[in-house]
GROMACS .gro file of C-alpha atoms in nm:
model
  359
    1UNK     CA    1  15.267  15.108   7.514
    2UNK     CA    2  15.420  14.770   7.489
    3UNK     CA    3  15.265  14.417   7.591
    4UNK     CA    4  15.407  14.216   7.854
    5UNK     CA    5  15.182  13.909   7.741
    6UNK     CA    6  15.197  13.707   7.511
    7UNK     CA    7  14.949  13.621   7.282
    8UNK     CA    8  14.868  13.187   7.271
    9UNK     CA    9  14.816  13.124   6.956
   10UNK     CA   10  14.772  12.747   6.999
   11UNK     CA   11  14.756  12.431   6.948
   12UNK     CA   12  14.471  12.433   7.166
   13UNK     CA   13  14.217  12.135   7.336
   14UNK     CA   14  13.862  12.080   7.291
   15UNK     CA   15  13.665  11.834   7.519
   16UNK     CA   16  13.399  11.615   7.346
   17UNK     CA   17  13.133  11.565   7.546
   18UNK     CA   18  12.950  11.349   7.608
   19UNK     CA   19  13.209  11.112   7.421
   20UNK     CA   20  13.501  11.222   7.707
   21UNK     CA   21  13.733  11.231   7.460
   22UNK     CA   22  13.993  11.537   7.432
   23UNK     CA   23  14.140  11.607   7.116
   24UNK     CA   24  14.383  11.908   6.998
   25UNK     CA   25  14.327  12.146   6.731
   26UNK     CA   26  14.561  12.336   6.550
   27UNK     CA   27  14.651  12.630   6.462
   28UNK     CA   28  14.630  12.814   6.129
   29UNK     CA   29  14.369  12.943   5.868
   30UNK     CA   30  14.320  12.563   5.723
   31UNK     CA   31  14.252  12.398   6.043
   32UNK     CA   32  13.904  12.406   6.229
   33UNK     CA   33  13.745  12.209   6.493
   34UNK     CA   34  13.574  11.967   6.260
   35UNK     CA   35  13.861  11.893   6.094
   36UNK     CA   36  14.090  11.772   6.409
   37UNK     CA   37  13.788  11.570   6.529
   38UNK     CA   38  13.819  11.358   6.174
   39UNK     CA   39  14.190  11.349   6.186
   40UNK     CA   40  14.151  11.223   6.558
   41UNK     CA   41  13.901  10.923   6.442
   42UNK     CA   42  13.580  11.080   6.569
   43UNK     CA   43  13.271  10.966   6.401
   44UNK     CA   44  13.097  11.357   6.411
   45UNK     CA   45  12.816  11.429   6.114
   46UNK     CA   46  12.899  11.632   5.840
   47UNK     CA   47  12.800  11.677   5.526
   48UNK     CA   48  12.912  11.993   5.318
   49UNK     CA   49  13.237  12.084   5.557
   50UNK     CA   50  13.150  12.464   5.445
   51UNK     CA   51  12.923  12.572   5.646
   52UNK     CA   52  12.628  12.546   5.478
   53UNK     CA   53  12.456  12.223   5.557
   54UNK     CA   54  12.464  12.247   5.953
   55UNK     CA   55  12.498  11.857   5.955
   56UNK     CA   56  12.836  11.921   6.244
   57UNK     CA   57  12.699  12.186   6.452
   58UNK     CA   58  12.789  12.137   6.805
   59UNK     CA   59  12.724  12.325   7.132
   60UNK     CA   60  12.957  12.544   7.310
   61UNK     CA   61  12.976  12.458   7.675
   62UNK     CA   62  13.294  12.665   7.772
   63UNK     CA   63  13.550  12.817   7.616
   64UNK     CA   64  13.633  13.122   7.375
   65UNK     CA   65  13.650  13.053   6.957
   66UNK     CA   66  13.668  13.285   6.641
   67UNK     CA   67  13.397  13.172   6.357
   68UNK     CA   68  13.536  13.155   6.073
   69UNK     CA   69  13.183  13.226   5.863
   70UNK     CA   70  12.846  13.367   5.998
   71UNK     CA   71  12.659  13.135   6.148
   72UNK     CA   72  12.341  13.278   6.120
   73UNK     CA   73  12.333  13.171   5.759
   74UNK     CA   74  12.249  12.824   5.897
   75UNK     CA   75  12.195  12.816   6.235
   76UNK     CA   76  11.821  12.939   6.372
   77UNK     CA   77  11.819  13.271   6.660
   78UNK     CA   78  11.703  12.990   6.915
   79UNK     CA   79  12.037  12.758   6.801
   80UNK     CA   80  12.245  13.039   6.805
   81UNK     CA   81  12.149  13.170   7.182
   82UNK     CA   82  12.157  12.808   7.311
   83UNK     CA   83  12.540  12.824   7.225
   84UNK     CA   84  12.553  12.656   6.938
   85UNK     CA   85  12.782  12.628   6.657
   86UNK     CA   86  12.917  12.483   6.337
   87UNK     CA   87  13.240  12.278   6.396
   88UNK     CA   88  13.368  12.280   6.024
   89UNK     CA   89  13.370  12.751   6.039
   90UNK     CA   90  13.531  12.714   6.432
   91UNK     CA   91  13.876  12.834   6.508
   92UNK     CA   92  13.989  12.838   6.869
   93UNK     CA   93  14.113  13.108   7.061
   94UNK     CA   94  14.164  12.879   7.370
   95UNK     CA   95  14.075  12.555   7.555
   96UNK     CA   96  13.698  12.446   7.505
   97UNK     CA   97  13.401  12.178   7.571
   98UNK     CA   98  13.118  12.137   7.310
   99UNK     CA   99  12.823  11.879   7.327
  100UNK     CA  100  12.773  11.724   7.039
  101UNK     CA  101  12.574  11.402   6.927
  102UNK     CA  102  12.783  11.191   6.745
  103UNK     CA  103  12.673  11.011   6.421
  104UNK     CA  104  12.575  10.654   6.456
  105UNK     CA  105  12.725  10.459   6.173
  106UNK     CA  106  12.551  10.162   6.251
  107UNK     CA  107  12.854   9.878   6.218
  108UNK     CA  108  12.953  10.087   5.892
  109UNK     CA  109  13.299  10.152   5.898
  110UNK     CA  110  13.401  10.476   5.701
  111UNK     CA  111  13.769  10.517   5.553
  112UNK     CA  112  14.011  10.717   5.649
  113UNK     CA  113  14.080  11.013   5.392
  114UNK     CA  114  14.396  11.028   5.241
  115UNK     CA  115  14.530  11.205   4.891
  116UNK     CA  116  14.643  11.050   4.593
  117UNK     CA  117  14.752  11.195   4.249
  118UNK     CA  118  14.594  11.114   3.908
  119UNK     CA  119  14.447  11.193   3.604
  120UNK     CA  120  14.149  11.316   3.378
  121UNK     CA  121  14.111  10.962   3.192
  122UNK     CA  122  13.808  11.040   3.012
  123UNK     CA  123  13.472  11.265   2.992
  124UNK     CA  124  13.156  11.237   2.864
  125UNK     CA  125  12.908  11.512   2.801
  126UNK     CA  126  12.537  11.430   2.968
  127UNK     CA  127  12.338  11.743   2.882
  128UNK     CA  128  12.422  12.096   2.805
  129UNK     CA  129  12.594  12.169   3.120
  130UNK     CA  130  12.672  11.859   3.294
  131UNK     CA  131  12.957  11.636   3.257
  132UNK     CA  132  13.107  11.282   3.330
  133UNK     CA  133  13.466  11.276   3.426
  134UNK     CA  134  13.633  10.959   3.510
  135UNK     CA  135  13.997  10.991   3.646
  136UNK     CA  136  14.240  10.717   3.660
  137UNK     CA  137  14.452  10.761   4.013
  138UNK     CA  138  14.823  10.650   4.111
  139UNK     CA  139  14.662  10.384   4.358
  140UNK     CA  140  14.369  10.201   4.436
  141UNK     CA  141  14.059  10.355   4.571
  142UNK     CA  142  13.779  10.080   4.667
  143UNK     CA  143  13.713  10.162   5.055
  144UNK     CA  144  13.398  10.486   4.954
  145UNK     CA  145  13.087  10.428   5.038
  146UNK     CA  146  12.800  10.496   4.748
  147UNK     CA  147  12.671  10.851   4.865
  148UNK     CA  148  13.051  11.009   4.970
  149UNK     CA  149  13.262  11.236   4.788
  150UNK     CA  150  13.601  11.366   4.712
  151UNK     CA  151  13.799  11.724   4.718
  152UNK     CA  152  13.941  11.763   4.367
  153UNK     CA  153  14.208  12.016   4.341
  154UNK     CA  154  14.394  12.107   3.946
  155UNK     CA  155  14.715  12.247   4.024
  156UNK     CA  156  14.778  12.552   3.836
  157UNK     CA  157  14.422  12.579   3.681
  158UNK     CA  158  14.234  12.662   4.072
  159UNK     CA  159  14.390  12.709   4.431
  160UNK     CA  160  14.131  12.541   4.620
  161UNK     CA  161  13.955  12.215   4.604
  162UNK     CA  162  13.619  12.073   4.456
  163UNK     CA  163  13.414  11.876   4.610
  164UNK     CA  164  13.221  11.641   4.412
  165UNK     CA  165  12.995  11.341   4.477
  166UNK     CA  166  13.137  10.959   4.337
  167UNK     CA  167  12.894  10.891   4.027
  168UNK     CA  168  12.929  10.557   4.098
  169UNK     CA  169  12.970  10.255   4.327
  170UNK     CA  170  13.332  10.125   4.378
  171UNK     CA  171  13.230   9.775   4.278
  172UNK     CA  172  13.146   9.919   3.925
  173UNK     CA  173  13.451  10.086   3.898
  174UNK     CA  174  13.819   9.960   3.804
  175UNK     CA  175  14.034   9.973   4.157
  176UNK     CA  176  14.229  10.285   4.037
  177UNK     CA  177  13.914  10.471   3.903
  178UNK     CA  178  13.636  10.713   3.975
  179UNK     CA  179  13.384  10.897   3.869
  180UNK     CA  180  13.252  11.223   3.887
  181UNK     CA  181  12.899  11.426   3.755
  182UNK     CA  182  13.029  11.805   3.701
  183UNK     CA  183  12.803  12.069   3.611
  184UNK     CA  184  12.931  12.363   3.467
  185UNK     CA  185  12.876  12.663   3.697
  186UNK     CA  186  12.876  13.031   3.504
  187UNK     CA  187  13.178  13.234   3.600
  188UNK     CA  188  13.296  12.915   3.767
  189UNK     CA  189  13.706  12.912   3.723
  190UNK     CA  190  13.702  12.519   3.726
  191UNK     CA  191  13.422  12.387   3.529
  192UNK     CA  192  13.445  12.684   3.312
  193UNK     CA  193  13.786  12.518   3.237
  194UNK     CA  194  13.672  12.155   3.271
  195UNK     CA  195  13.390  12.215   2.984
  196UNK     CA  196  13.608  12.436   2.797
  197UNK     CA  197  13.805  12.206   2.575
  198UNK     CA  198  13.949  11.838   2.596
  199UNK     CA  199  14.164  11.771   2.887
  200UNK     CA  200  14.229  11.399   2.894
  201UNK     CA  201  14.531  11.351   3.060
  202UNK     CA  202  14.542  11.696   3.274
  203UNK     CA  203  14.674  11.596   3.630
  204UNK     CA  204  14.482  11.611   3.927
  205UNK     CA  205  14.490  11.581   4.335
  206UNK     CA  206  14.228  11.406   4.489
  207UNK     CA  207  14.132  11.372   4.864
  208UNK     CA  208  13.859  11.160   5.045
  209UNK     CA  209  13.645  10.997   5.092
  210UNK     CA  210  13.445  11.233   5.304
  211UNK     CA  211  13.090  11.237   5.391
  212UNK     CA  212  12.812  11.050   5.619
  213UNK     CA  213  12.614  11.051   5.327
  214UNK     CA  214  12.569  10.670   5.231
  215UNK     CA  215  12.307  10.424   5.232
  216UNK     CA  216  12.192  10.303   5.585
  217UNK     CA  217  12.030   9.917   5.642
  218UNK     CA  218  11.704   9.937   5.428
  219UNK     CA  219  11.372   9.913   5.701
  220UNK     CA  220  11.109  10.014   5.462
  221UNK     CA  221  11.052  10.262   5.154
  222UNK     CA  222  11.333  10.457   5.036
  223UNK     CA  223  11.311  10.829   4.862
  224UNK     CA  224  11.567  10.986   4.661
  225UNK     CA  225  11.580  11.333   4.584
  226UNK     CA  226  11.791  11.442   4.327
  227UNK     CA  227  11.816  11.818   4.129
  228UNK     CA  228  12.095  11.833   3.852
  229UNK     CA  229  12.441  11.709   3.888
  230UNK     CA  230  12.302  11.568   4.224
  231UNK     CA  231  12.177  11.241   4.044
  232UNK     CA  232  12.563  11.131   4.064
  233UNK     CA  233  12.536  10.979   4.461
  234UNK     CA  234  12.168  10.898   4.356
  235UNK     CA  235  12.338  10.630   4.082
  236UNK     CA  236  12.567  10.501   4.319
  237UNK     CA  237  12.320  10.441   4.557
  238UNK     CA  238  12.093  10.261   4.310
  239UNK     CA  239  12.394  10.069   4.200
  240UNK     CA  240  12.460   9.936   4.565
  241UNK     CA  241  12.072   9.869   4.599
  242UNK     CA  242  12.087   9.634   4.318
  243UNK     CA  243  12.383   9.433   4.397
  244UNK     CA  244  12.266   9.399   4.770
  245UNK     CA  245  11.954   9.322   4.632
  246UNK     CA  246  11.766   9.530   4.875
  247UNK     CA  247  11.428   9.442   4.872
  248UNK     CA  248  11.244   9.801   4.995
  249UNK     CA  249  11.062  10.001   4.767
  250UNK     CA  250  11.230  10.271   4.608
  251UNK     CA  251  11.139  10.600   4.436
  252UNK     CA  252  11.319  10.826   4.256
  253UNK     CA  253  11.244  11.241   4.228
  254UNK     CA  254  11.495  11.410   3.997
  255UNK     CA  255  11.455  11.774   3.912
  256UNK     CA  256  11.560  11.929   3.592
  257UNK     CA  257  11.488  12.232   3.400
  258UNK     CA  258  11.376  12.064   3.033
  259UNK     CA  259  11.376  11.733   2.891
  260UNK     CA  260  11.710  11.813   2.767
  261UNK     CA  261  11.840  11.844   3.105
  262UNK     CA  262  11.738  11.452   3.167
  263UNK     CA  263  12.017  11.214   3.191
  264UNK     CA  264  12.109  10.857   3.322
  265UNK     CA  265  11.772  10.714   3.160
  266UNK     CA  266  12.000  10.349   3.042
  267UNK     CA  267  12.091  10.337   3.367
  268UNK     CA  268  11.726  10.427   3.535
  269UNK     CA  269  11.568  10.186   3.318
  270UNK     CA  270  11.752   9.902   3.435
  271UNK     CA  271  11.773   9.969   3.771
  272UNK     CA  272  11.428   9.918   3.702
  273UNK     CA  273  11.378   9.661   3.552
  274UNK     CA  274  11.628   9.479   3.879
  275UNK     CA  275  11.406   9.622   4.092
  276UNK     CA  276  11.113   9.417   3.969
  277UNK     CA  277  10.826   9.700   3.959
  278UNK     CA  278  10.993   9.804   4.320
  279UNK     CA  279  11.083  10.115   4.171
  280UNK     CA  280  10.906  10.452   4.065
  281UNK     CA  281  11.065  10.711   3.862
  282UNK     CA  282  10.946  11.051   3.875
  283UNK     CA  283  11.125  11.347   3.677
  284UNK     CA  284  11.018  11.639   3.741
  285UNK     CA  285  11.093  11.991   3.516
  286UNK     CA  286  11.061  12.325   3.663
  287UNK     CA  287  11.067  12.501   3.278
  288UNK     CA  288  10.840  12.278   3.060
  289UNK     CA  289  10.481  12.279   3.075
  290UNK     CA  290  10.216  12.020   2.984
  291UNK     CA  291  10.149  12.038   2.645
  292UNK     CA  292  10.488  12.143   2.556
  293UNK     CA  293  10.589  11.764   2.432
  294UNK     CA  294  10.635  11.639   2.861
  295UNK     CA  295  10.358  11.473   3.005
  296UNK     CA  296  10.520  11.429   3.318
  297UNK     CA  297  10.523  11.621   3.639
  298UNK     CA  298  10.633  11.986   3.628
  299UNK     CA  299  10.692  12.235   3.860
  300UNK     CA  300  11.007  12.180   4.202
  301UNK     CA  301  11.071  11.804   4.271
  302UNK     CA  302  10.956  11.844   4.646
  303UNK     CA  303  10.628  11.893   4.506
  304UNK     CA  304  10.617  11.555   4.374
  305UNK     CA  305  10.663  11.415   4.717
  306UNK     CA  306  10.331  11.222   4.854
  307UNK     CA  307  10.247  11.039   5.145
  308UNK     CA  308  10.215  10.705   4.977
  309UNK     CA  309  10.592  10.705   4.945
  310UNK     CA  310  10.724  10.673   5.293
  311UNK     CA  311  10.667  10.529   5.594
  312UNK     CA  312  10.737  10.799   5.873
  313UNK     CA  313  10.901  10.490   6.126
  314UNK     CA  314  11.057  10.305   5.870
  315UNK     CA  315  11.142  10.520   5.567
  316UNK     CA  316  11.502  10.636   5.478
  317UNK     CA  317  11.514  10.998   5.265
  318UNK     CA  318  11.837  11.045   5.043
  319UNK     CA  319  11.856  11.394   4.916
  320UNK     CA  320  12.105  11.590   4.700
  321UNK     CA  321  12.107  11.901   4.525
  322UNK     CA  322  12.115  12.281   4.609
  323UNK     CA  323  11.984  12.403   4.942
  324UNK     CA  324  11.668  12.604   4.876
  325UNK     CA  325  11.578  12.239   4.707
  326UNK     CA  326  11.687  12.008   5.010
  327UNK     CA  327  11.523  12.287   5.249
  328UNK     CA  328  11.227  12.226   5.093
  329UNK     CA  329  11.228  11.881   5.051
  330UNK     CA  330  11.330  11.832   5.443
  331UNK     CA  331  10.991  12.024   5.516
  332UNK     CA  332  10.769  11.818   5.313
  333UNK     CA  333  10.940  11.524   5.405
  334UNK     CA  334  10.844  11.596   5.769
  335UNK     CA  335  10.482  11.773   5.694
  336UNK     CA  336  10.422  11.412   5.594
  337UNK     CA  337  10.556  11.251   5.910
  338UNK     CA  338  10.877  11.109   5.863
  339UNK     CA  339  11.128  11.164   6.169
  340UNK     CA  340  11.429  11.380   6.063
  341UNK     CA  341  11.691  11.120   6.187
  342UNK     CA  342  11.559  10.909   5.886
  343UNK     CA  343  11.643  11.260   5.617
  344UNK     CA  344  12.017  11.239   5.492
  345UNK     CA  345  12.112  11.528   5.241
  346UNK     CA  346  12.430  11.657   5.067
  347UNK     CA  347  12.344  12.055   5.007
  348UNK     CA  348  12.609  12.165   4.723
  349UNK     CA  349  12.669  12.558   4.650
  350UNK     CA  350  12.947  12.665   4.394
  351UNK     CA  351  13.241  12.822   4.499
  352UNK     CA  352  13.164  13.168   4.422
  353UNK     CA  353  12.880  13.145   4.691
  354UNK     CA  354  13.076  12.985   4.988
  355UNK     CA  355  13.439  12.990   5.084
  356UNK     CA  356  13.509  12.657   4.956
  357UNK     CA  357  13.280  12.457   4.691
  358UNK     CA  358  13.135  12.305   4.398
  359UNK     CA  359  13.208  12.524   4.110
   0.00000   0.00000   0.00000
């Protein structure tokens, strides 16, 4: 029996309410609604763009769309029966209207992402498994904010891009340059690659900035949460807190497995020794044990979080690493009063776990 109807398959319109604004949304596997609402200038939250941080989940008012992941990896059953859904896994199969509250940048204006070309320029080996890569690109790239990241794509080596967090702030970089923190992931077809032998001078595509991770006007203490390879936004950050000379108290929670795994400590040290005894360092190692050669904390870094650190009105939370960490560190965080609005977090998962990542 043959069809008299044809099938729309797009472009298609989604309403942004309460904003008012329409916007269209194309067709195709590598379009979603997330991504038309940052081509279109819209200032909605995201974090991961994979689904797995729930930072651009929206609600459905009308309209019919095809998810392009489960949501119920990230969004609760209540979420999920109010209508709600994550922007950056949303294909449309028609016109629709979402609600969604729209991030306040607070005067901070975030670039416009756009792709260059460059090159591996040189690496540096941190620990074991994690490694600095700087890469020189064909143009200047000053307008990131401490905190954001790039998609990094090697043509021929992998067929999809990896995201990774700027190491470092663009005022301690040279125009043309950034940095990266890259941990190698087992299995992982990239950094399997990247750690596998000398590549100075490979090519490589980069695209950004992206993120609303970045450091908001100081009000009172400041935490940040780091686990890993996750210290790279941390040193940004810390970098842009010392040449604003921000005055808040700040402390510092890295997680690693040994003492082996620490990293950055020239860098720690004089941020400080800038800070003026404003600053408290606390690594934290989930292998070692007291009495093992670490006197320090042990155990998951959300542990090490205590009251005396924030200020639930007033205190801004920076946290980066994987999710069961951030998860956990959210929930402390707000077991010890301190509004969620005042939490920002970039989750990372390698690629073999989500359909785009950092592996």
């Amino acid at each position: 029996m043959f069809s008299f109807f044809k099938q729309n398959k797009g472009p298609f319109t989604a309403k942004i309410s309460p904003l008012g604004k329409s916007i269209t949304v194309k067709s195709g596997s590598s379009e979603n609604l997330l991504k038309a609402a940052l081509e279109n200038g819209i200032q909605w939250p995201y974090n991961c763009r994979v689904g797995s941080c729930g930072s651009c989940k929206c609600k459905l008012v009308s309209g019919k769309i095809k998810p392009l992941a489960d949501f119920s990896y990230v969004l609760t059953g209540d979420e999920l029966k109010q209508g709600y859904i994550l922007a950056c896994q949303t294909s449309l199969k028609g016109d629709i209207e979402v609600e969604v509250q729209l991030e306040d940048t607070a005067g901070v204006e975030l670039a416009k992402a756009r792709t260059l070309n460059g090159k591996i320029s040189n690496t540096k080996q941190l620990t074991h498994d994690i490694l600095e890569v700087q890469v020189e690109l064909d143009g200047q790239f000053q307008d990131y904010l401490p905190g954001q990241y790039a998609d990094i794509l090697v043509p021929g080596i992998v067929d999809r891009a990896r995201s990774y967090s700027f190491s470092q702030s663009p005022a301690n970089e040279k125009p043309n340059q950034v940095s990266f923190f890259i941990r190698k992931v087992k299995n992982g077809q990239f950094t399997e690659w990247l750690h596998g032998d000398n590549h100075v001078g490979h090519p490589i595509v980069l695209d950004g900035p992206h993120g609303n991770f970045y450091l908001r006007k100081p009000e009172g203490p400041i935490v940040l949460i780091a686990g890993g390879s996750g210290l790279a936004p941390m040193r940004a950050l810390m970098q842009q807190i010392t040449a604003e000379g921000v005055k808040s108290p700040v402390t510092l929670i890295f997680g690693a497995r040994t003492q082996q795994d620490l990293y950055c400590s020239e860098e720690i040290a004089e941020f400080s020794s800038a800070m003026n005894g404003n600053f408290k360092y606390i690594p934290v190692l989930s292998v070692e044990k007291n009495g093992e050669g670490w006197q320090g904390a042990v155990g998951n870094c959300p542990d090490a979080i205590t009251p005396e650190m924030i200020d639930g009105k007033s205190s801004h939370a920076y946290l980066c690493g994987p999710p069961l960490m951030i998860d956990a560190a959210i929930d402390r965080l707000k077991a010890m009063g301190l509004e969620e609005n005042r939490i920002y977090f970039d989750k990372f998962l390698d690629a073999s776990s989500m359909p785009a990542g950092r592996g």
